[in-house]
PDB file of C-alpha atoms and ligand atoms in Angstrom:
ATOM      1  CA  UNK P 299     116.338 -34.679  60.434  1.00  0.00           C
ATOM      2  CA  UNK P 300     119.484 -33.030  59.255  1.00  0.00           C
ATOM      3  CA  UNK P 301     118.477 -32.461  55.870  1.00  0.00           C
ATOM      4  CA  UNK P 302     114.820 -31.325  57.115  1.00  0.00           C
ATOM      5  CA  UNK P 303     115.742 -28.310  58.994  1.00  0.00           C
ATOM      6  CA  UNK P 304     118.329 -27.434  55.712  1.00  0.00           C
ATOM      7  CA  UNK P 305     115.147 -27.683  53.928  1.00  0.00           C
ATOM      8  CA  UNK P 306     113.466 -25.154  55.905  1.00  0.00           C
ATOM      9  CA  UNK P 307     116.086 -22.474  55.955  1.00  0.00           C
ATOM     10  CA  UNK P 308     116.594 -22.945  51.708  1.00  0.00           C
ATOM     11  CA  UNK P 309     112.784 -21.961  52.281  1.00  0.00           C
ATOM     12  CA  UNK P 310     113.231 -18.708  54.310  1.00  0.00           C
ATOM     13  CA  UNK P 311     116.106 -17.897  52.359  1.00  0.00           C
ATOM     14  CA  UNK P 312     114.134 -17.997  49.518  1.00  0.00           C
ATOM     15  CA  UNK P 313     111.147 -16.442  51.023  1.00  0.00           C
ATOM     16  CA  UNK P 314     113.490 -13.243  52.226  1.00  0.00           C
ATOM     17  CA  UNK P 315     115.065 -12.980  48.829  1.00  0.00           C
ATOM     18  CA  UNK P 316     111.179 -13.082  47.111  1.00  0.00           C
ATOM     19  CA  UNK P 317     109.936 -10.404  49.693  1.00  0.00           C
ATOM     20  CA  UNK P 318     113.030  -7.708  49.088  1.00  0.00           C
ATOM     21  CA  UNK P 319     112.826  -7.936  45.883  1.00  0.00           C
ATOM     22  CA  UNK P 320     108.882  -7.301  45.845  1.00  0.00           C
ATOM     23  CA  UNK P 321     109.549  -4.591  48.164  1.00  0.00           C
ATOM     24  CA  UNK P 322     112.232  -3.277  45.828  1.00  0.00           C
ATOM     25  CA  UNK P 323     109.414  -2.828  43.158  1.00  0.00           C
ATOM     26  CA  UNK P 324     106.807  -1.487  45.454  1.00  0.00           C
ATOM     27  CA  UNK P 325     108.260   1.459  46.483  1.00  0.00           C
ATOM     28  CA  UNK P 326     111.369   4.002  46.069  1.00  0.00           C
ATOM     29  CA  UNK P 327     114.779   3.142  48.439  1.00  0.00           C
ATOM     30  CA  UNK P 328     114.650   7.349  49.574  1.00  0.00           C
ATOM     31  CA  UNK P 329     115.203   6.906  52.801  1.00  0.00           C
ATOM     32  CA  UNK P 330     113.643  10.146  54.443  1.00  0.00           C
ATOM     33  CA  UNK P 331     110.273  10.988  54.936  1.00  0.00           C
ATOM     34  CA  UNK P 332     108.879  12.376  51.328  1.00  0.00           C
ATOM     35  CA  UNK P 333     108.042  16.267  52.022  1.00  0.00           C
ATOM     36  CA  UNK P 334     105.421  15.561  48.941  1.00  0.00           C
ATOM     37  CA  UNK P 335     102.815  12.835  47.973  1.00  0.00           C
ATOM     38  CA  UNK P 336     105.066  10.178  46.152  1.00  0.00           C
ATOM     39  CA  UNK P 337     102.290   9.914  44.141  1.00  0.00           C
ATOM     40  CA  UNK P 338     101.744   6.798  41.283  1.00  0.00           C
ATOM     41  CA  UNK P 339     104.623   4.697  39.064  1.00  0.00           C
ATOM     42  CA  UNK P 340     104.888   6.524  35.880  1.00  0.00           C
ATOM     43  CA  UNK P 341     104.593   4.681  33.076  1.00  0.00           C
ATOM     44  CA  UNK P 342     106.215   6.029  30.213  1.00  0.00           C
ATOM     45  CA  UNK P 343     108.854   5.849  27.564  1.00  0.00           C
ATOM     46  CA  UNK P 344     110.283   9.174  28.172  1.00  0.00           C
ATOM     47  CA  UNK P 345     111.415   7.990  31.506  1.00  0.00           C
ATOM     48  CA  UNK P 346     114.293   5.094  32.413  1.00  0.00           C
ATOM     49  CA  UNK P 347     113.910   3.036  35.387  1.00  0.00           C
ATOM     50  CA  UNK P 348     111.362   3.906  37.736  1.00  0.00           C
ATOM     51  CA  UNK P 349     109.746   7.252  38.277  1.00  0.00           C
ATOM     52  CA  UNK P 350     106.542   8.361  40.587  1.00  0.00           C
ATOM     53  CA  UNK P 351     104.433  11.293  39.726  1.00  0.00           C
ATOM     54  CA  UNK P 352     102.525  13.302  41.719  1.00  0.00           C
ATOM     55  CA  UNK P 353     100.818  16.413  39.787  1.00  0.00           C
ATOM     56  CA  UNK P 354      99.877  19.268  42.105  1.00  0.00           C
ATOM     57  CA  UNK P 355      97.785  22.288  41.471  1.00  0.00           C
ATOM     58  CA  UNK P 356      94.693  23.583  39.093  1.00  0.00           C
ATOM     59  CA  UNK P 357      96.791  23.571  36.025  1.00  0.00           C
ATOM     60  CA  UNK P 358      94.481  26.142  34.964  1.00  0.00           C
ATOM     61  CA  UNK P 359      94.280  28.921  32.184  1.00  0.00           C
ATOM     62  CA  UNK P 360      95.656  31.904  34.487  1.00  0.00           C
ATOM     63  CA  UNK P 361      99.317  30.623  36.056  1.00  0.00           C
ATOM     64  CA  UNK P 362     100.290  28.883  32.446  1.00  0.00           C
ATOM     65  CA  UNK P 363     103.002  26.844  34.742  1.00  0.00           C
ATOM     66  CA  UNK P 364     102.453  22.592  36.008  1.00  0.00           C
ATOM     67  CA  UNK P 365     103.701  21.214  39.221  1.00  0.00           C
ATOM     68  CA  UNK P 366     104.712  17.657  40.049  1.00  0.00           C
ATOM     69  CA  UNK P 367     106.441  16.239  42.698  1.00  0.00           C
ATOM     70  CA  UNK P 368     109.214  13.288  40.549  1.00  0.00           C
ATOM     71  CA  UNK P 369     110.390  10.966  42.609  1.00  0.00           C
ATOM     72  CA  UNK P 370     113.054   8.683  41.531  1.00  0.00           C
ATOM     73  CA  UNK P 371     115.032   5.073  41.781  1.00  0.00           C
ATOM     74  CA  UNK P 372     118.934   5.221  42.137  1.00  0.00           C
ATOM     75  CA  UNK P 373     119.820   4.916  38.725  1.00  0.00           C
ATOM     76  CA  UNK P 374     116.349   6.139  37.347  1.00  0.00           C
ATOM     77  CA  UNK P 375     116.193   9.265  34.884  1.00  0.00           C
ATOM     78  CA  UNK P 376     114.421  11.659  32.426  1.00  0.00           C
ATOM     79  CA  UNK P 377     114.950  11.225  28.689  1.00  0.00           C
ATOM     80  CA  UNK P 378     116.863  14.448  27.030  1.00  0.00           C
ATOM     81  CA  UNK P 379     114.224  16.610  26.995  1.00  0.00           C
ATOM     82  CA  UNK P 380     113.289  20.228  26.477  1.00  0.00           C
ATOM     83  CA  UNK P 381     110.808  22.577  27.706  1.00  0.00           C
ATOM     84  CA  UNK P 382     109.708  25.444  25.380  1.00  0.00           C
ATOM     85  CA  UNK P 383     108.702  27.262  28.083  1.00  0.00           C
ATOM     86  CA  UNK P 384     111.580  26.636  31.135  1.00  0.00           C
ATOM     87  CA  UNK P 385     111.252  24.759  34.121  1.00  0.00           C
ATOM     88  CA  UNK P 386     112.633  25.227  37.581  1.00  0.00           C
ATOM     89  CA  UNK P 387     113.554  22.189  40.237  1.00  0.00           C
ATOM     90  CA  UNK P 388     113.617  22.396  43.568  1.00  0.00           C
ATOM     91  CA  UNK P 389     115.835  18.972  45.082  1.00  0.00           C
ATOM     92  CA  UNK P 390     113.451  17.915  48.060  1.00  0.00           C
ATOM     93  CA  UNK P 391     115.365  14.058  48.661  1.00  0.00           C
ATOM     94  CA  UNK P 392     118.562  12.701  48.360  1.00  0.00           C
ATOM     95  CA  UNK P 393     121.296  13.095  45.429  1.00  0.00           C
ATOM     96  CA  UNK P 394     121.252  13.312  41.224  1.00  0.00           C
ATOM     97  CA  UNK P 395     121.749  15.555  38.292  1.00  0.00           C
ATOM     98  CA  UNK P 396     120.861  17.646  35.906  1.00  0.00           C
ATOM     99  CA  UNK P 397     122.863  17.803  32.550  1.00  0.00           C
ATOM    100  CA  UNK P 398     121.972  20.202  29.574  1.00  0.00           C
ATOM    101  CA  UNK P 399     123.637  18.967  26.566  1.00  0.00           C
ATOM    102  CA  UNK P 400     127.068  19.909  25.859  1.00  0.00           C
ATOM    103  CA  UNK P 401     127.811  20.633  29.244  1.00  0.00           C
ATOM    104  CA  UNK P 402     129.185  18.814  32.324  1.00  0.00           C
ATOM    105  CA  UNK P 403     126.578  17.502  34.739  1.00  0.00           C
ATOM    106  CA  UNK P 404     125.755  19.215  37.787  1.00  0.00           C
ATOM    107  CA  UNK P 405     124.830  17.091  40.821  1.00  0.00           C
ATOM    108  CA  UNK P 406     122.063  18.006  43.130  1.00  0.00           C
ATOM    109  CA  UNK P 407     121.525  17.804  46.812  1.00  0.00           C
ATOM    110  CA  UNK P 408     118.428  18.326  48.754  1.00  0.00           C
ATOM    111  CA  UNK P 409     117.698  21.997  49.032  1.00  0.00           C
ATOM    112  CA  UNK P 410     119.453  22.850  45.566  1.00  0.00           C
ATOM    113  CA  UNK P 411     117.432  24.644  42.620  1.00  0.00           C
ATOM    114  CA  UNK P 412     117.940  24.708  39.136  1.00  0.00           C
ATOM    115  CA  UNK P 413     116.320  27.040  36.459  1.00  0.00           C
ATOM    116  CA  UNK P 414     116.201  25.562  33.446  1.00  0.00           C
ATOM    117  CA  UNK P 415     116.050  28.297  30.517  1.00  0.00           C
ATOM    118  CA  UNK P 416     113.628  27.863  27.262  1.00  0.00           C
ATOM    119  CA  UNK P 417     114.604  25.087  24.526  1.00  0.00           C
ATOM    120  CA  UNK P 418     117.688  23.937  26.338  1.00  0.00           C
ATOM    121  CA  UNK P 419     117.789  20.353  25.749  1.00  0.00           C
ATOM    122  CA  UNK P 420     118.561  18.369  29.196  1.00  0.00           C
ATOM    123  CA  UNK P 421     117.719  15.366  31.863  1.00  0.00           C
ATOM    124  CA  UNK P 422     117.673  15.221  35.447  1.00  0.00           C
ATOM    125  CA  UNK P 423     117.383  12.108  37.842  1.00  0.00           C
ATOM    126  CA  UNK P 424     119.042  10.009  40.275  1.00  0.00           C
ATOM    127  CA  UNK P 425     122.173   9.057  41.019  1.00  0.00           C
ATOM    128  CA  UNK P 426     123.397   4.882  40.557  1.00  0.00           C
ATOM    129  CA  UNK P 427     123.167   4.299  44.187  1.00  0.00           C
ATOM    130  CA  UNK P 428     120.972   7.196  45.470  1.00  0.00           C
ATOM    131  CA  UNK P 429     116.947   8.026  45.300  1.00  0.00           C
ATOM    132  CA  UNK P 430     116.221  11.462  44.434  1.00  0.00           C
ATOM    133  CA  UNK P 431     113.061  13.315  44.201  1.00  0.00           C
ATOM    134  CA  UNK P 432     112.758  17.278  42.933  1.00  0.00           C
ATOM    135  CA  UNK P 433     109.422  19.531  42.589  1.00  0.00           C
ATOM    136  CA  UNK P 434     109.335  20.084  38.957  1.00  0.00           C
ATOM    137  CA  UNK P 435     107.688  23.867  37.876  1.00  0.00           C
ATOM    138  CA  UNK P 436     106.987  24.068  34.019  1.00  0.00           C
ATOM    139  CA  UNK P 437     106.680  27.795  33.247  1.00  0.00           C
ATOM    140  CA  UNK P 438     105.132  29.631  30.615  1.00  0.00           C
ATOM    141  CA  UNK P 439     103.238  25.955  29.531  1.00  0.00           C
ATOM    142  CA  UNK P 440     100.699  28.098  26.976  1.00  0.00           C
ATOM    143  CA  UNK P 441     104.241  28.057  24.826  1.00  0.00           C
ATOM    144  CA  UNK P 442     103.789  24.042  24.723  1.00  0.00           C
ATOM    145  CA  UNK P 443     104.109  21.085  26.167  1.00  0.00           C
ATOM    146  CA  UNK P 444     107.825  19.257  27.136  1.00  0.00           C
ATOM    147  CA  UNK P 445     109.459  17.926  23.993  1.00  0.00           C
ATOM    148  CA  UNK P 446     110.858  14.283  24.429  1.00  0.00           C
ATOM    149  CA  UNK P 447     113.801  13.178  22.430  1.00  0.00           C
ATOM    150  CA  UNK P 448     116.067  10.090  22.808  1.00  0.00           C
ATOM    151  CA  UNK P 449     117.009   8.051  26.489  1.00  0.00           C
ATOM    152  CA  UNK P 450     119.975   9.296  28.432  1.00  0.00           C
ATOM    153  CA  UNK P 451     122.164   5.942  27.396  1.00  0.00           C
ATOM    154  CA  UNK P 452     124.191   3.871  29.826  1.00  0.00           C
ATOM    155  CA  UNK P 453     127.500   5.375  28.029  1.00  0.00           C
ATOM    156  CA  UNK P 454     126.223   8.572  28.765  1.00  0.00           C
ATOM    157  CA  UNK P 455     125.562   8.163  32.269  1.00  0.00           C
ATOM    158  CA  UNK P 456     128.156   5.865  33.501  1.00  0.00           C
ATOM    159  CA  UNK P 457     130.701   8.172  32.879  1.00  0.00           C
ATOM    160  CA  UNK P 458     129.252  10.689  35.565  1.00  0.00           C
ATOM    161  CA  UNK P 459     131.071  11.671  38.496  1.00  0.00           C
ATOM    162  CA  UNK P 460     129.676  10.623  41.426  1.00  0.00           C
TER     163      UNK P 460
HETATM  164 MN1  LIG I1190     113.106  18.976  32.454  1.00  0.00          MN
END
């Protein structure tokens, strides 16, 4: 009888440990209500951990600019990238950064901006133990599309200040 019932709760344990951790892959740990669609996983190499996308707008002829709503996993991030047009942010969840190279990283709350200026190479994304989600506004996108270089490596962004 003993043994039985420490059967049964090796079971739930295991069952509770199987269900977080699907949970953990089904959606992001933000914990506010997202102002903006979450939208779909992306799945991409320029991109570490995981990232949704939502893409907003015509993205026609006449604005030249793209809007997205990037939502992201504590720890997930951007490859260094550039834009040859700019891009601005707008922070709408929790806390992370955005580094251009050769420069300290700045961390961003909810409600902070950033304008990013033409060619300057950079990432943005969440911090190691918080979500973070920005409205991303490419500019002047008849200059070309975002130009994707290497992964932000764990050296690199382990030695952030929190
Ligand atoms: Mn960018």
């Amino acid at each position: 009888m003993k043994y039985r019932i420490k059967y049964i709760l090796l079971f739930l344990m295991v069952l509770f440990v199987t269900c977080n951790l699907e949970k953990k892959v089904d959606e992001p740990t933000i914990q506010s209500d997202p102002v903006f669609p979450r939208g779909e996983i992306l799945d991409s190499d320029n991109f570490s951990g995981s990232v949704w996308l939502h893409m907003m707008g015509a993205q026609d002829s006449t604005l030249h600019a793209r809007f997205g709503n990037v939502s992201f996993e504590p720890g997930a991030r951007t490859n260094w990238h550039s834009h040859p047009g700019g891009q601005v942010l707008f922070i709408t969840e929790g806390q992370g950064y955005y580094q251009a190279k050769g420069q300290p990283a700045q961390i961003l709350r909810k409600g902070d901006h950033v304008e990013i200026p033409p060619n300057v190479v950079h990432w943005h994304g969440a911090g190691p133990e918080t979500g973070f989600a920005h409205i991303a506004i490419s500019l002047n996108t008849d200059e070309g599309g975002a130009v994707w270089l290497g992964p932000v490596t764990d050296e690199e962004y382990d030695g952030l200040d929190e």
